[in-house]
PDB file of C-alpha atoms in Angstrom:
ATOM      1  CA  MET A   1      35.880 -19.742  34.524  1.00 52.00           C
ATOM      2  CA  LYS A   2      37.868 -22.454  36.528  1.00 49.00           C
ATOM      3  CA  ARG A   3      38.429 -25.852  35.049  1.00 52.00           C
ATOM      4  CA  GLU A   4      36.581 -27.431  38.194  1.00 51.00           C
ATOM      5  CA  ASN A   5      33.523 -25.301  37.419  1.00 51.00           C
ATOM      6  CA  ALA A   6      33.532 -26.067  33.720  1.00 52.00           C
ATOM      7  CA  LYS A   7      33.683 -29.871  34.424  1.00 48.00           C
ATOM      8  CA  TYR A   8      30.729 -29.166  36.816  1.00 49.00           C
ATOM      9  CA  ILE A   9      28.688 -27.502  33.971  1.00 49.00           C
ATOM     10  CA  ARG A  10      29.132 -30.263  31.847  1.00 54.00           C
ATOM     11  CA  ASN A  11      27.707 -32.741  34.146  1.00 57.00           C
ATOM     12  CA  ASN A  12      24.474 -30.316  34.813  1.00 58.00           C
ATOM     13  CA  SER A  13      21.127 -30.154  32.768  1.00 59.00           C
ATOM     14  CA  PRO A  14      20.739 -27.249  30.320  1.00 58.00           C
ATOM     15  CA  ARG A  15      18.561 -25.498  32.934  1.00 59.00           C
ATOM     16  CA  GLU A  16      21.150 -25.578  35.593  1.00 62.00           C
ATOM     17  CA  ASN A  17      23.728 -24.594  33.345  1.00 56.00           C
ATOM     18  CA  ALA A  18      21.608 -21.367  32.190  1.00 57.00           C
ATOM     19  CA  LYS A  19      21.185 -20.440  35.755  1.00 60.00           C
ATOM     20  CA  ILE A  20      25.142 -20.824  36.431  1.00 58.00           C
ATOM     21  CA  LEU A  21      25.640 -18.645  33.698  1.00 54.00           C
ATOM     22  CA  TRP A  22      23.327 -15.761  34.579  1.00 55.00           C
ATOM     23  CA  GLY A  23      25.114 -15.839  37.778  1.00 60.00           C
ATOM     24  CA  PHE A  24      28.372 -14.873  36.098  1.00 53.00           C
ATOM     25  CA  LEU A  25      26.506 -11.837  34.629  1.00 51.00           C
ATOM     26  CA  ASN A  26      25.929  -8.788  36.607  1.00 55.00           C
ATOM     27  CA  LYS A  27      22.617  -6.920  36.317  1.00 51.00           C
ATOM     28  CA  SER A  28      23.963  -4.211  33.910  1.00 52.00           C
ATOM     29  CA  ASN A  29      25.216  -6.912  31.602  1.00 60.00           C
ATOM     30  CA  ALA A  30      22.235  -9.091  31.801  1.00 56.00           C
ATOM     31  CA  ARG A  31      20.159  -6.327  30.644  1.00 60.00           C
ATOM     32  CA  LYS A  32      22.311  -5.360  27.704  1.00 56.00           C
ATOM     33  CA  PHE A  33      22.245  -8.843  26.766  1.00 55.00           C
ATOM     34  CA  LEU A  34      18.675  -8.932  26.902  1.00 58.00           C
ATOM     35  CA  LEU A  35      18.204  -5.657  24.759  1.00 59.00           C
ATOM     36  CA  VAL A  36      20.511  -6.743  22.014  1.00 52.00           C
ATOM     37  CA  THR A  37      19.161 -10.318  22.019  1.00 55.00           C
ATOM     38  CA  GLY A  38      15.791  -9.142  21.650  1.00 57.00           C
ATOM     39  CA  TYR A  39      16.423  -6.348  19.104  1.00 54.00           C
ATOM     40  CA  TRP A  40      18.135  -8.902  16.665  1.00 54.00           C
ATOM     41  CA  LEU A  41      15.167 -11.218  16.990  1.00 56.00           C
ATOM     42  CA  LEU A  42      12.871  -8.659  16.313  1.00 57.00           C
ATOM     43  CA  VAL A  43      14.995  -7.582  13.131  1.00 47.00           C
ATOM     44  CA  THR A  44      15.511 -11.085  12.070  1.00 49.00           C
ATOM     45  CA  SER A  45      11.729 -11.974  12.261  1.00 51.00           C
ATOM     46  CA  LEU A  46      10.811  -8.945  10.389  1.00 48.00           C
ATOM     47  CA  ILE A  47      13.171  -9.627   7.504  1.00 43.00           C
ATOM     48  CA  GLY A  48      12.144 -13.312   7.360  1.00 48.00           C
ATOM     49  CA  CYS A  49       8.267 -12.506   7.135  1.00 48.00           C
ATOM     50  CA  GLY A  50       9.006 -10.130   4.191  1.00 43.00           C
ATOM     51  CA  TYR A  51       7.644  -6.861   6.033  1.00 44.00           C
ATOM     52  CA  THR A  52       8.318  -4.446   3.173  1.00 47.00           C
ATOM     53  CA  SER A  53       6.401  -1.543   1.482  1.00 56.00           C
ATOM     54  CA  ARG A  54       8.455  -2.136  -1.703  1.00 62.00           C
ATOM     55  CA  THR A  55       7.696  -4.539  -4.579  1.00 64.00           C
ATOM     56  CA  VAL A  56       9.733  -7.184  -5.990  1.00 68.00           C
ATOM     57  CA  TYR A  57       9.820  -6.348  -9.809  1.00 69.00           C
ATOM     58  CA  HIS A  58      11.499  -9.261 -12.182  1.00 73.00           C
ATOM     59  CA  GLY A  59       9.917  -8.007 -15.371  1.00 76.00           C
ATOM     60  CA  PRO A  60      11.498  -7.291 -18.582  1.00 89.00           C
ATOM     61  CA  TYR A  61      10.856  -3.746 -18.837  1.00 92.00           C
ATOM     62  CA  LYS A  62      13.019  -1.222 -17.123  1.00 93.00           C
ATOM     63  CA  THR A  63      11.383   2.423 -17.572  1.00 96.00           C
ATOM     64  CA  ILE A  64       7.683   3.332 -17.988  1.00 97.00           C
ATOM     65  CA  PHE A  65       6.026   6.621 -18.807  1.00 97.00           C
ATOM     66  CA  VAL A  66       2.665   7.562 -17.300  1.00 98.00           C
ATOM     67  CA  GLU A  67       0.459   9.708 -19.492  1.00 97.00           C
ATOM     68  CA  PRO A  68      -1.847  12.281 -18.367  1.00 98.00           C
ATOM     69  CA  PHE A  69      -5.035  10.768 -17.231  1.00 98.00           C
ATOM     70  CA  ALA A  70      -8.415  11.970 -18.708  1.00 96.00           C
ATOM     71  CA  ASN A  71     -11.511  12.692 -16.703  1.00 94.00           C
ATOM     72  CA  LYS A  72     -14.490  10.890 -18.146  1.00 92.00           C
ATOM     73  CA  VAL A  73     -16.647  11.023 -14.983  1.00 89.00           C
ATOM     74  CA  ASP A  74     -20.273  11.653 -16.000  1.00 79.00           C
ATOM     75  CA  LEU A  75     -21.369  14.424 -13.666  1.00 70.00           C
ATOM     76  CA  LEU A  76     -25.048  13.760 -14.562  1.00 65.00           C
ATOM     77  CA  SER A  77     -26.289  10.378 -13.264  1.00 57.00           C
ATOM     78  CA  GLU A  78     -29.148   9.014 -15.281  1.00 55.00           C
ATOM     79  CA  ASN A  79     -29.488   6.229 -12.949  1.00 52.00           C
ATOM     80  CA  ALA A  80     -30.124   8.609 -10.102  1.00 48.00           C
ATOM     81  CA  THR A  81     -33.445   8.133  -8.089  1.00 46.00           C
ATOM     82  CA  SER A  82     -33.828  11.899  -6.835  1.00 46.00           C
ATOM     83  CA  LEU A  83     -32.558  15.171  -8.469  1.00 42.00           C
ATOM     84  CA  SER A  84     -29.848  15.471  -5.582  1.00 44.00           C
ATOM     85  CA  GLN A  85     -28.296  12.494  -6.807  1.00 46.00           C
ATOM     86  CA  ARG A  86     -28.142  13.411 -10.470  1.00 41.00           C
ATOM     87  CA  PHE A  87     -25.202  15.848  -9.904  1.00 46.00           C
ATOM     88  CA  ARG A  88     -22.265  13.868  -8.723  1.00 52.00           C
ATOM     89  CA  THR A  89     -19.819  15.618  -6.332  1.00 64.00           C
ATOM     90  CA  TYR A  90     -17.030  17.295  -8.565  1.00 65.00           C
ATOM     91  CA  HIS A  91     -13.522  17.502  -7.531  1.00 80.00           C
ATOM     92  CA  PRO A  92     -11.510  19.618  -9.842  1.00 82.00           C
ATOM     93  CA  LEU A  93      -8.416  18.092 -11.392  1.00 91.00           C
ATOM     94  CA  LEU A  94      -8.814  14.799  -9.441  1.00 95.00           C
ATOM     95  CA  GLU A  95      -7.243  13.009 -12.243  1.00 96.00           C
ATOM     96  CA  ASN A  96      -3.969  14.780 -12.190  1.00 97.00           C
ATOM     97  CA  ASP A  97      -3.944  14.030  -8.361  1.00 97.00           C
ATOM     98  CA  ILE A  98      -4.313  10.413  -9.172  1.00 98.00           C
ATOM     99  CA  ARG A  99      -1.419  10.670 -11.982  1.00 98.00           C
ATOM    100  CA  THR A 100       0.849  12.486  -9.264  1.00 98.00           C
ATOM    101  CA  ALA A 101       0.198   9.841  -6.832  1.00 98.00           C
ATOM    102  CA  VAL A 102       0.861   6.715  -9.376  1.00 98.00           C
ATOM    103  CA  ILE A 103       4.210   8.622 -10.504  1.00 97.00           C
ATOM    104  CA  ASN A 104       5.118   9.176  -6.865  1.00 97.00           C
ATOM    105  CA  ARG A 105       4.769   5.515  -5.953  1.00 96.00           C
ATOM    106  CA  PHE A 106       6.754   4.419  -8.846  1.00 95.00           C
ATOM    107  CA  MET A 107       9.435   6.810  -8.010  1.00 94.00           C
ATOM    108  CA  TYR A 108       9.357   5.558  -4.236  1.00 93.00           C
ATOM    109  CA  ASP A 109       9.262   1.846  -5.196  1.00 89.00           C
ATOM    110  CA  GLY A 110      12.237   1.947  -7.517  1.00 86.00           C
ATOM    111  CA  GLY A 111      11.599  -1.429  -9.265  1.00 88.00           C
ATOM    112  CA  ILE A 112      11.052   0.421 -12.386  1.00 91.00           C
ATOM    113  CA  ARG A 113      12.279   3.731 -13.348  1.00 94.00           C
ATOM    114  CA  LEU A 114      10.316   6.528 -15.025  1.00 96.00           C
ATOM    115  CA  ALA A 115      11.245   7.987 -18.205  1.00 97.00           C
ATOM    116  CA  ARG A 116      10.144  10.347 -20.965  1.00 96.00           C
ATOM    117  CA  LYS A 117       7.674   8.730 -23.584  1.00 94.00           C
ATOM    118  CA  GLU A 118      10.274   8.533 -26.312  1.00 95.00           C
ATOM    119  CA  ASP A 119      12.686   6.606 -23.998  1.00 96.00           C
ATOM    120  CA  ALA A 120      10.279   4.513 -21.980  1.00 97.00           C
ATOM    121  CA  ASP A 121       9.677   0.900 -22.529  1.00 96.00           C
ATOM    122  CA  ILE A 122       6.129   0.862 -21.644  1.00 96.00           C
ATOM    123  CA  VAL A 123       3.334   3.239 -21.501  1.00 97.00           C
ATOM    124  CA  LEU A 124       0.658   3.469 -18.919  1.00 97.00           C
ATOM    125  CA  LYS A 125      -2.575   5.187 -20.063  1.00 97.00           C
ATOM    126  CA  GLY A 126      -5.822   5.910 -17.845  1.00 98.00           C
ATOM    127  CA  GLU A 127      -9.086   7.336 -17.604  1.00 97.00           C
ATOM    128  CA  LEU A 128     -11.150   8.342 -14.505  1.00 96.00           C
ATOM    129  CA  ILE A 129     -14.465   7.108 -15.365  1.00 94.00           C
ATOM    130  CA  ASP A 130     -16.323   7.177 -11.819  1.00 92.00           C
ATOM    131  CA  TYR A 131     -16.203   8.653  -8.457  1.00 92.00           C
ATOM    132  CA  GLN A 132     -18.654   7.157  -5.845  1.00 91.00           C
ATOM    133  CA  ARG A 133     -19.492   7.577  -2.539  1.00 91.00           C
ATOM    134  CA  ASP A 134     -21.660   5.054  -0.844  1.00 92.00           C
ATOM    135  CA  ALA A 135     -23.141   4.825   2.408  1.00 92.00           C
ATOM    136  CA  LEU A 136     -22.060   1.812   4.607  1.00 93.00           C
ATOM    137  CA  ARG A 137     -23.789   2.317   7.715  1.00 91.00           C
ATOM    138  CA  TYR A 138     -26.277   4.601   9.186  1.00 91.00           C
ATOM    139  CA  GLU A 139     -27.013   6.249  12.753  1.00 87.00           C
ATOM    140  CA  ASN A 140     -29.597   4.918  15.024  1.00 83.00           C
ATOM    141  CA  ASN A 141     -32.046   7.173  13.644  1.00 82.00           C
ATOM    142  CA  GLN A 142     -31.538   5.384  10.298  1.00 77.00           C
ATOM    143  CA  GLN A 143     -31.489   8.557   8.419  1.00 83.00           C
ATOM    144  CA  ASP A 144     -27.992  10.118   9.010  1.00 89.00           C
ATOM    145  CA  VAL A 145     -25.032   8.291   7.429  1.00 92.00           C
ATOM    146  CA  ALA A 146     -22.589   7.173   9.883  1.00 94.00           C
ATOM    147  CA  GLU A 147     -19.801   5.646   7.308  1.00 95.00           C
ATOM    148  CA  TYR A 148     -19.060   6.237   3.691  1.00 94.00           C
ATOM    149  CA  ARG A 149     -16.970   4.542   1.272  1.00 95.00           C
ATOM    150  CA  VAL A 150     -15.335   6.729  -1.597  1.00 95.00           C
ATOM    151  CA  SER A 151     -14.227   4.916  -4.661  1.00 95.00           C
ATOM    152  CA  LEU A 152     -12.127   5.743  -7.653  1.00 96.00           C
ATOM    153  CA  VAL A 153     -12.828   3.643 -10.624  1.00 96.00           C
ATOM    154  CA  MET A 154     -10.354   3.939 -13.776  1.00 97.00           C
ATOM    155  CA  ARG A 155      -9.756   2.487 -17.199  1.00 98.00           C
ATOM    156  CA  LEU A 156      -6.226   1.507 -17.349  1.00 98.00           C
ATOM    157  CA  VAL A 157      -4.166   0.582 -20.395  1.00 97.00           C
ATOM    158  CA  LEU A 158      -0.414  -0.961 -20.275  1.00 97.00           C
ATOM    159  CA  LEU A 159       1.206  -0.586 -23.947  1.00 97.00           C
ATOM    160  CA  LYS A 160       4.645  -1.754 -25.014  1.00 95.00           C
ATOM    161  CA  LYS A 161       6.633   0.896 -26.937  1.00 89.00           C
ATOM    162  CA  GLY A 162       5.481   1.129 -30.695  1.00 87.00           C
ATOM    163  CA  GLU A 163       2.746  -1.465 -30.119  1.00 89.00           C
ATOM    164  CA  GLU A 164      -1.016  -0.903 -30.096  1.00 88.00           C
ATOM    165  CA  ILE A 165      -1.772  -4.271 -28.661  1.00 94.00           C
ATOM    166  CA  PRO A 166      -1.900  -3.789 -24.847  1.00 95.00           C
ATOM    167  CA  LEU A 167       0.004  -5.820 -22.629  1.00 95.00           C
ATOM    168  CA  TRP A 168      -2.982  -5.736 -20.254  1.00 95.00           C
ATOM    169  CA  GLU A 169      -5.931  -3.599 -19.828  1.00 97.00           C
ATOM    170  CA  GLU A 170      -8.254  -3.054 -16.831  1.00 97.00           C
ATOM    171  CA  PRO A 171     -11.583  -1.571 -17.482  1.00 97.00           C
ATOM    172  CA  ASN A 172     -12.752  -0.953 -14.011  1.00 97.00           C
ATOM    173  CA  PHE A 173      -9.751  -0.702 -11.543  1.00 98.00           C
ATOM    174  CA  VAL A 174     -10.853   0.564  -8.361  1.00 98.00           C
ATOM    175  CA  GLY A 175      -9.007   2.366  -5.248  1.00 97.00           C
ATOM    176  CA  ASP A 176     -11.201   3.034  -2.250  1.00 97.00           C
ATOM    177  CA  ALA A 177     -11.394   4.144   1.406  1.00 97.00           C
ATOM    178  CA  THR A 178     -13.819   4.364   4.143  1.00 97.00           C
ATOM    179  CA  TYR A 179     -14.371   7.296   6.539  1.00 96.00           C
ATOM    180  CA  PHE A 180     -16.702   8.076   9.533  1.00 95.00           C
ATOM    181  CA  THR A 181     -18.958  10.961   9.657  1.00 93.00           C
ATOM    182  CA  SER A 182     -18.853  11.444  13.603  1.00 90.00           C
ATOM    183  CA  GLY A 183     -16.982  10.086  16.652  1.00 89.00           C
ATOM    184  CA  THR A 184     -13.287   9.954  17.340  1.00 91.00           C
ATOM    185  CA  GLN A 185     -12.275   8.308  14.097  1.00 90.00           C
ATOM    186  CA  ALA A 186     -14.278  10.946  11.989  1.00 94.00           C
ATOM    187  CA  LYS A 187     -12.590  12.501   8.948  1.00 94.00           C
ATOM    188  CA  THR A 188     -13.831  14.640   5.907  1.00 94.00           C
ATOM    189  CA  GLU A 189     -14.526  13.309   2.614  1.00 93.00           C
ATOM    190  CA  SER A 190     -11.611  15.321   1.260  1.00 93.00           C
ATOM    191  CA  ALA A 191      -9.159  13.278   3.560  1.00 96.00           C
ATOM    192  CA  ALA A 192     -10.803   9.989   2.623  1.00 96.00           C
ATOM    193  CA  LEU A 193     -10.180  10.619  -1.014  1.00 96.00           C
ATOM    194  CA  ASP A 194      -6.661  11.091  -0.211  1.00 96.00           C
ATOM    195  CA  VAL A 195      -6.288   7.854   1.165  1.00 97.00           C
ATOM    196  CA  ALA A 196      -8.384   6.317  -1.879  1.00 97.00           C
ATOM    197  CA  ILE A 197      -5.903   8.056  -4.288  1.00 98.00           C
ATOM    198  CA  ALA A 198      -2.942   6.465  -2.523  1.00 97.00           C
ATOM    199  CA  ASP A 199      -4.847   3.003  -2.420  1.00 98.00           C
ATOM    200  CA  LEU A 200      -5.348   3.033  -6.256  1.00 98.00           C
ATOM    201  CA  ALA A 201      -1.785   3.960  -6.671  1.00 97.00           C
ATOM    202  CA  ARG A 202      -0.322   1.204  -4.770  1.00 96.00           C
ATOM    203  CA  ARG A 203      -2.907  -1.198  -6.768  1.00 97.00           C
ATOM    204  CA  VAL A 204      -1.637   0.250  -9.808  1.00 96.00           C
ATOM    205  CA  LEU A 205       1.946  -0.653  -9.002  1.00 95.00           C
ATOM    206  CA  GLU A 206       1.036  -4.020  -7.809  1.00 94.00           C
ATOM    207  CA  ARG A 207      -0.977  -4.971 -10.891  1.00 94.00           C
ATOM    208  CA  LEU A 208       2.109  -4.084 -13.099  1.00 91.00           C
ATOM    209  CA  VAL A 209       4.453  -6.123 -10.940  1.00 87.00           C
ATOM    210  CA  GLU A 210       2.166  -9.234 -10.849  1.00 84.00           C
ATOM    211  CA  ASN A 211       2.128  -9.443 -14.432  1.00 72.00           C
ATOM    212  CA  TRP A 212       5.774 -10.819 -14.494  1.00 70.00           C
TER     213      TRP A 212
END
């Protein structure tokens, strides 16, 4: 840029200077400039807003062991109003699927490492105590269910190695999901159950992290 042009720019307003600068850029360079600028603005805004799926753990314990969960779901509901409601839907080895999801969540997050029971700083124990499927809304005929919520209820206890007094205890810890029975958003109960399991695992990790 010539010296007389630089002097001219110093005497202009910011808006006029921007027009002059744009004139020095050809169309190709201008397009690249906009793409790069937009990309870095997006990256910095996401980082600044804290968009991350991992937690930030600063607790004193570095390793954890997740004990096999027990299934304490009562298949016979004494409070049911009809014979069909007395028998709960049974999902074999559901407690194992939940434990696997919790372990995978810890592995993915990486804030606290998995270890053998004899080497772990803390131990997580759990019991599946209820599996619920509740109707949220009905079709226009008021008879057919349009949307359900499935809920997994667990009793959780976190223990420090060698101690019997819990670090914390959750008697009714819930993970849930909803699903539609018809329409473009319809899914099966089994698919919704997978979402509920993932939701429960995420909440377990968050519960552990928020304690410290």
